[in-house]
CSV table of C-alpha atoms in Angstrom, one decimal:
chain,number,residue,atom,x,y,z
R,1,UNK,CA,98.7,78.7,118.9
R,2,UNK,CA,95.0,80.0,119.1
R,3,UNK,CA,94.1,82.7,116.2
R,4,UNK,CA,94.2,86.0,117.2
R,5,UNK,CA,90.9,88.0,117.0
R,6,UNK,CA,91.0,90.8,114.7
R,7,UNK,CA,88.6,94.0,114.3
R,8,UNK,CA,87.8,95.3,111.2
R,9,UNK,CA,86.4,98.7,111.2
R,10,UNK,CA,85.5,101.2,107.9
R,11,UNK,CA,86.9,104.5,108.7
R,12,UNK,CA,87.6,108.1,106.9
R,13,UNK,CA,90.8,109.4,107.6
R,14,UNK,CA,91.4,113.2,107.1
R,15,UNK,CA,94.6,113.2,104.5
R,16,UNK,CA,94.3,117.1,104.0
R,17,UNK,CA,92.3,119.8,105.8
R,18,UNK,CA,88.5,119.1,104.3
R,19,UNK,CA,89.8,116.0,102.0
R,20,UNK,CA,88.6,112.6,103.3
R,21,UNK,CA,89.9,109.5,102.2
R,22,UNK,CA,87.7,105.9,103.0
R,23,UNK,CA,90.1,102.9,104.8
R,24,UNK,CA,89.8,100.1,106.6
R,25,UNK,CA,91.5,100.1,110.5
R,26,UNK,CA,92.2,96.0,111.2
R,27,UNK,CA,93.4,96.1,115.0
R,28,UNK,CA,94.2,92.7,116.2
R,29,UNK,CA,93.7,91.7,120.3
R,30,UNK,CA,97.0,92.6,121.2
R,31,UNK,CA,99.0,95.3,119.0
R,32,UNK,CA,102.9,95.6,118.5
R,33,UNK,CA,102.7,98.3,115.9
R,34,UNK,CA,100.8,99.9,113.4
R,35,UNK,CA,101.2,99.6,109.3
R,36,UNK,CA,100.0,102.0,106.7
R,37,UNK,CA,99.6,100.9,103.3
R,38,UNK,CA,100.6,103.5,100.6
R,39,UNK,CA,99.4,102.6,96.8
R,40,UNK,CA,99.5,104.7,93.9
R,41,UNK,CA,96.0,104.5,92.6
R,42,UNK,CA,93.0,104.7,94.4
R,43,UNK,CA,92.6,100.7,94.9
R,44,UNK,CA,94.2,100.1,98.1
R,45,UNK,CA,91.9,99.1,100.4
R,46,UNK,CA,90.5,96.7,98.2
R,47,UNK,CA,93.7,95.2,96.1
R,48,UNK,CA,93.9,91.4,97.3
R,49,UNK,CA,97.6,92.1,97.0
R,50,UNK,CA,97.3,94.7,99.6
R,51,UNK,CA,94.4,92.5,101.7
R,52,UNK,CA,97.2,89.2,101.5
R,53,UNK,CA,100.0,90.8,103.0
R,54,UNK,CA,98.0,92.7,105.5
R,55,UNK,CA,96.3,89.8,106.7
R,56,UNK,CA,99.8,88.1,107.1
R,57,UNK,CA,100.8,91.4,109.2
R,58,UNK,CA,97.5,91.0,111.3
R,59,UNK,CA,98.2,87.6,112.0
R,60,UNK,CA,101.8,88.8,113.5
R,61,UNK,CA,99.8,91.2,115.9
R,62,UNK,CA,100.0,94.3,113.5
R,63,UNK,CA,97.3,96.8,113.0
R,64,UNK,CA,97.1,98.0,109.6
R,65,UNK,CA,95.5,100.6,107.7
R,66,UNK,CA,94.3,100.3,104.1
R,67,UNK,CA,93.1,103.6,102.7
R,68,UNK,CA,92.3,105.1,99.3
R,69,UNK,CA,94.9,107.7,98.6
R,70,UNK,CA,92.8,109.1,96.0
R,71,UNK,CA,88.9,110.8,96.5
R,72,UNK,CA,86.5,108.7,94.2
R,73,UNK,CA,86.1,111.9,91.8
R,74,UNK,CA,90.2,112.1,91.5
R,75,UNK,CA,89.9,108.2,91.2
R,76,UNK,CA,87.5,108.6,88.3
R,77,UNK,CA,89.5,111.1,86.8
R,78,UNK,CA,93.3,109.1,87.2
R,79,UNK,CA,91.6,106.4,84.9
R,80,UNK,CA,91.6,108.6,81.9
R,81,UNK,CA,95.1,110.1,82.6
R,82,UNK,CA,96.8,108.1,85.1
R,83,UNK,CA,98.5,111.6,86.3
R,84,UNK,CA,97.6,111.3,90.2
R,85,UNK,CA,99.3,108.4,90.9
R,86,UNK,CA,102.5,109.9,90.2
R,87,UNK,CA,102.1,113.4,92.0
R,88,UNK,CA,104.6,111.7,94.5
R,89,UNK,CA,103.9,115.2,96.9
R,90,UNK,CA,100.1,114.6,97.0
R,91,UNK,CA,100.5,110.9,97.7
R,92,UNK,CA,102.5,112.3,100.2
R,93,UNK,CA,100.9,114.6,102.0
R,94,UNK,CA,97.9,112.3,102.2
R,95,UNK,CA,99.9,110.0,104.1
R,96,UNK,CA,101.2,112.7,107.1
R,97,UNK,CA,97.7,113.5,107.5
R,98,UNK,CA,97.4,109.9,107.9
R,99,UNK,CA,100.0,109.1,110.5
R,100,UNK,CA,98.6,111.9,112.3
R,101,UNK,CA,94.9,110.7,112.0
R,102,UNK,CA,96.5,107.3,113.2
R,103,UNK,CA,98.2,109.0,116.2
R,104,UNK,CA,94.9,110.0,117.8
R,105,UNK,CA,93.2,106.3,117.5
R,106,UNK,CA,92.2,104.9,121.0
R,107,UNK,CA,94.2,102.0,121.8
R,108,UNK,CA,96.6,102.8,118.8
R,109,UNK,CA,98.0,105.5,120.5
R,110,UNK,CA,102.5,105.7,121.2
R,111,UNK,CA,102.3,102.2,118.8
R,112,UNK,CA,105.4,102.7,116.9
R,113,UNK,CA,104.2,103.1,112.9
R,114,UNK,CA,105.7,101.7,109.9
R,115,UNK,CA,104.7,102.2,106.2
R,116,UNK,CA,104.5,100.0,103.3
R,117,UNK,CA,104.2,100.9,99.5
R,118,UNK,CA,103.8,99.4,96.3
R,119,UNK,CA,103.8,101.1,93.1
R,120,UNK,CA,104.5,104.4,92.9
R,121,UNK,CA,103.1,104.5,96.6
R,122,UNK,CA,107.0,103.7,97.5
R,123,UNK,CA,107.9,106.8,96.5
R,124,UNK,CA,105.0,109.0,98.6
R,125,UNK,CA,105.7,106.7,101.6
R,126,UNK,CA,109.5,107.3,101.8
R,127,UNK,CA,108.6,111.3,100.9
R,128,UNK,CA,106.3,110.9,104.3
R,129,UNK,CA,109.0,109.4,106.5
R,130,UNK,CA,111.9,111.7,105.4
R,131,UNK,CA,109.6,114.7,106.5
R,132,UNK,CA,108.4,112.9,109.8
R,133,UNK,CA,111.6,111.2,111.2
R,134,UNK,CA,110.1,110.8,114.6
R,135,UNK,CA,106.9,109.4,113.7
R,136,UNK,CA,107.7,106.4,111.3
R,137,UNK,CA,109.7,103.8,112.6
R,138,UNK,CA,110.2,101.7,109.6
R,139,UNK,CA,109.4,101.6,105.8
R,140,UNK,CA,108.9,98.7,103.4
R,141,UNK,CA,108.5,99.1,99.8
R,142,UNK,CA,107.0,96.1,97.8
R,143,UNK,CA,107.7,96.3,93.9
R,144,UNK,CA,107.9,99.6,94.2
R,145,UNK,CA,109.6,103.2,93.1
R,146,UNK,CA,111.5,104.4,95.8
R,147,UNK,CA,113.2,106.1,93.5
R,148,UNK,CA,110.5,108.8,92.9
R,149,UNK,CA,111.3,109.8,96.6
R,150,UNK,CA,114.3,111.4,94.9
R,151,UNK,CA,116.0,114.4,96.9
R,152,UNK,CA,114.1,113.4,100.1
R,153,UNK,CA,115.9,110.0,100.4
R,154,UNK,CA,118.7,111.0,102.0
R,155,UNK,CA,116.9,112.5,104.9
R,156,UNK,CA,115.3,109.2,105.3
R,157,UNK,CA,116.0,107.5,109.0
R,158,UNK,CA,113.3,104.7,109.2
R,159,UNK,CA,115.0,101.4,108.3
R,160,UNK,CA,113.7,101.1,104.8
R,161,UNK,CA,113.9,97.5,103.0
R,162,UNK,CA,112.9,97.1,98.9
R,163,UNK,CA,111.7,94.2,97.9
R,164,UNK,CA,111.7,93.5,94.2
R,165,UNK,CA,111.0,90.8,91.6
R,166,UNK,CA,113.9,88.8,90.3
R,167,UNK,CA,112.4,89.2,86.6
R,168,UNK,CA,111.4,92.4,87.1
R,169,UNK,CA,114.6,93.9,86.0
R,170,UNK,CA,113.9,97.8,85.1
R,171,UNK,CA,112.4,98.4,88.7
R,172,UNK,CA,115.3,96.4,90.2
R,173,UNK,CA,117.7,99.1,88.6
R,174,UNK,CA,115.6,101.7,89.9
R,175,UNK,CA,115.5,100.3,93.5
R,176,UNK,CA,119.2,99.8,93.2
R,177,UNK,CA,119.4,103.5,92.9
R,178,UNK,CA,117.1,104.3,95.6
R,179,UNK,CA,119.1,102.2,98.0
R,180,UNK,CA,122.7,104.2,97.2
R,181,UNK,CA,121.1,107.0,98.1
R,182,UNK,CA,119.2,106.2,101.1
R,183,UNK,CA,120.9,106.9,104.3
R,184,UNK,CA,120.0,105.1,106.9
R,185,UNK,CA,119.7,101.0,107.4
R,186,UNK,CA,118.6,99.5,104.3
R,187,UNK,CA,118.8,96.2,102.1
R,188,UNK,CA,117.2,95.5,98.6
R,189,UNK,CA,115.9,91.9,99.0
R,190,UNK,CA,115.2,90.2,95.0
R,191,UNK,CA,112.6,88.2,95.5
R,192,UNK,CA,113.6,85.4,92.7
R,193,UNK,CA,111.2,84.0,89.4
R,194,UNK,CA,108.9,86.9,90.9
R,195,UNK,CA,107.6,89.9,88.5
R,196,UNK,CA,106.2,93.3,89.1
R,197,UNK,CA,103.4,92.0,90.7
R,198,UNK,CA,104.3,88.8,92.4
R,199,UNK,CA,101.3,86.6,90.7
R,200,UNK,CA,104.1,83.7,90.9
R,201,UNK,CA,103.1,81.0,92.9
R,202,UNK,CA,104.6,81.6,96.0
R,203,UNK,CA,106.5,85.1,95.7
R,204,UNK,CA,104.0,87.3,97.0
R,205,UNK,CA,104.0,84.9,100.4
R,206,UNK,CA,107.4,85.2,100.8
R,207,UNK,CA,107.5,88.7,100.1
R,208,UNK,CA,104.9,89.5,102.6
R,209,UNK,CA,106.8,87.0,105.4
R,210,UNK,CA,109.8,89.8,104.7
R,211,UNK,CA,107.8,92.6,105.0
R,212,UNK,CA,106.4,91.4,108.1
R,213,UNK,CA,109.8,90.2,109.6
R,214,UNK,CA,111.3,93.5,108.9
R,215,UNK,CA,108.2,95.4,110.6
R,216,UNK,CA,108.3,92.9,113.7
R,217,UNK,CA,111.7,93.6,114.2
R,218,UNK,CA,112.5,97.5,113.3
R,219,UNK,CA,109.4,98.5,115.6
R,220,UNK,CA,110.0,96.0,118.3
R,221,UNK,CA,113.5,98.1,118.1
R,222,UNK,CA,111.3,101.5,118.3
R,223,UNK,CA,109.3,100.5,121.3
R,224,UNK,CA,112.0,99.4,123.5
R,225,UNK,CA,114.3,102.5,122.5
R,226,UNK,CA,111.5,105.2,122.9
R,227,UNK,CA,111.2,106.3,126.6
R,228,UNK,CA,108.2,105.1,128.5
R,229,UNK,CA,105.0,106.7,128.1
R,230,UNK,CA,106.3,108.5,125.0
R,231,UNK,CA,104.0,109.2,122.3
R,232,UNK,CA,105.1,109.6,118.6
R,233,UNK,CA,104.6,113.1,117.6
């Protein structure tokens, strides 16, 4: 099968009204959907975590978008404290004003969207989809806290899937939480010998083949169900 072509393009996305937030836009030749990548700290664009499972999703025929949640002053400042990365409503609002900034790409435009998180960028990204049902098609969270979504879980309706590390037992209990009280389609998927991080040889692949399988399918789903010529909002 001949490699698909990819573009990589530096771009600043509008998360709030005068806040601007550096990413990178990777748009392969021909898109199926769009992924946004939701992280905790300010490190997103450039974790080689994050850069892995993208490239796997690219390689699928997935845009993605890796963007810095955080400004580089509130970056600065979240090393000394490490307070921004769990305001779960900021992270949150940062990524609406992102699936909106994606909804007005050329060439991106009415692809269906899904979101991925790790860290306590779980939490913001399930906060994002339970407030904008109609534009996220499908959520993934990757050793993540879904649980910090808390009372917004419920109002969830993207197919969500948590992916956890079999020795990473504390966030497994917290995922296991998440998932009773998510209502919509959902499975917790223990990824096993793998830790918080999924250094393991081998468990950050698979994870990433699951994340990617789950977006292929859930917004393959979402583009055949959504009525032609239909736009997210």
């Amino acid at each position: 099968m001949a490699e698909r072509r990819i573009s990589e393009h530096a771009v600043r996305v509008e998360g709030e009204p005068g806040v601007w937030l550096d990413g990178t836009l990777s748009v392969p030749e021909a898109v199926s959907g769009v992924v946004l990548f939701a992280h905790g700290s300010g490190s997103s664009r450039f974790s080689p975590r994050n850069r892995y499972v993208a490239g796997v999703m690219q390689r699928a025929g997935l845009a993605t978008l890796l963007m810095d949640l955080l400004t580089p002053e509130e970056e600065e400042a979240e090393r000394w404290t490490r307070h921004l990365r769990f305001d779960i409503e900021l992270l949150a609002r940062r990524l609406v004003g992102a699936t909106r900034w994606l909804a007005g790409v050329p060439g991106l435009e009415g692809q269906p969207l899904g979101l991925i998180g790790s860290s306590t960028g779980a939490g913001a990204a399930l906060v994002a989809a339970g407030r904008m049902p109609e534009a996220v098609q499908a959520v993934v969270s990757r050793g993540g806290r879904p649980d910090l979504a808390g009372a917004v879980l419920p109002a969830v309706r993207a197919p969500t899937l948590l992916i956890v590390g079999g020795d990473d037992t504390e966030v497994i209990a917290l995922n296991r939480q998440a998932l009773e009280a998510l209502r919509t389609h959902k499975w917790l998927e223990i990824v096993p010998g793998a830790t918080h991080l999924f250094e393991e040889p081998g468990t950050l692949e698979q994870a990433a083949r699951l994340a990617r399988d789950w977006f292929l399918e859930h917004l393959a789903t979402a583009a055949r169900e959504r009525p032609s010529g239909e736009a997210p909002p």
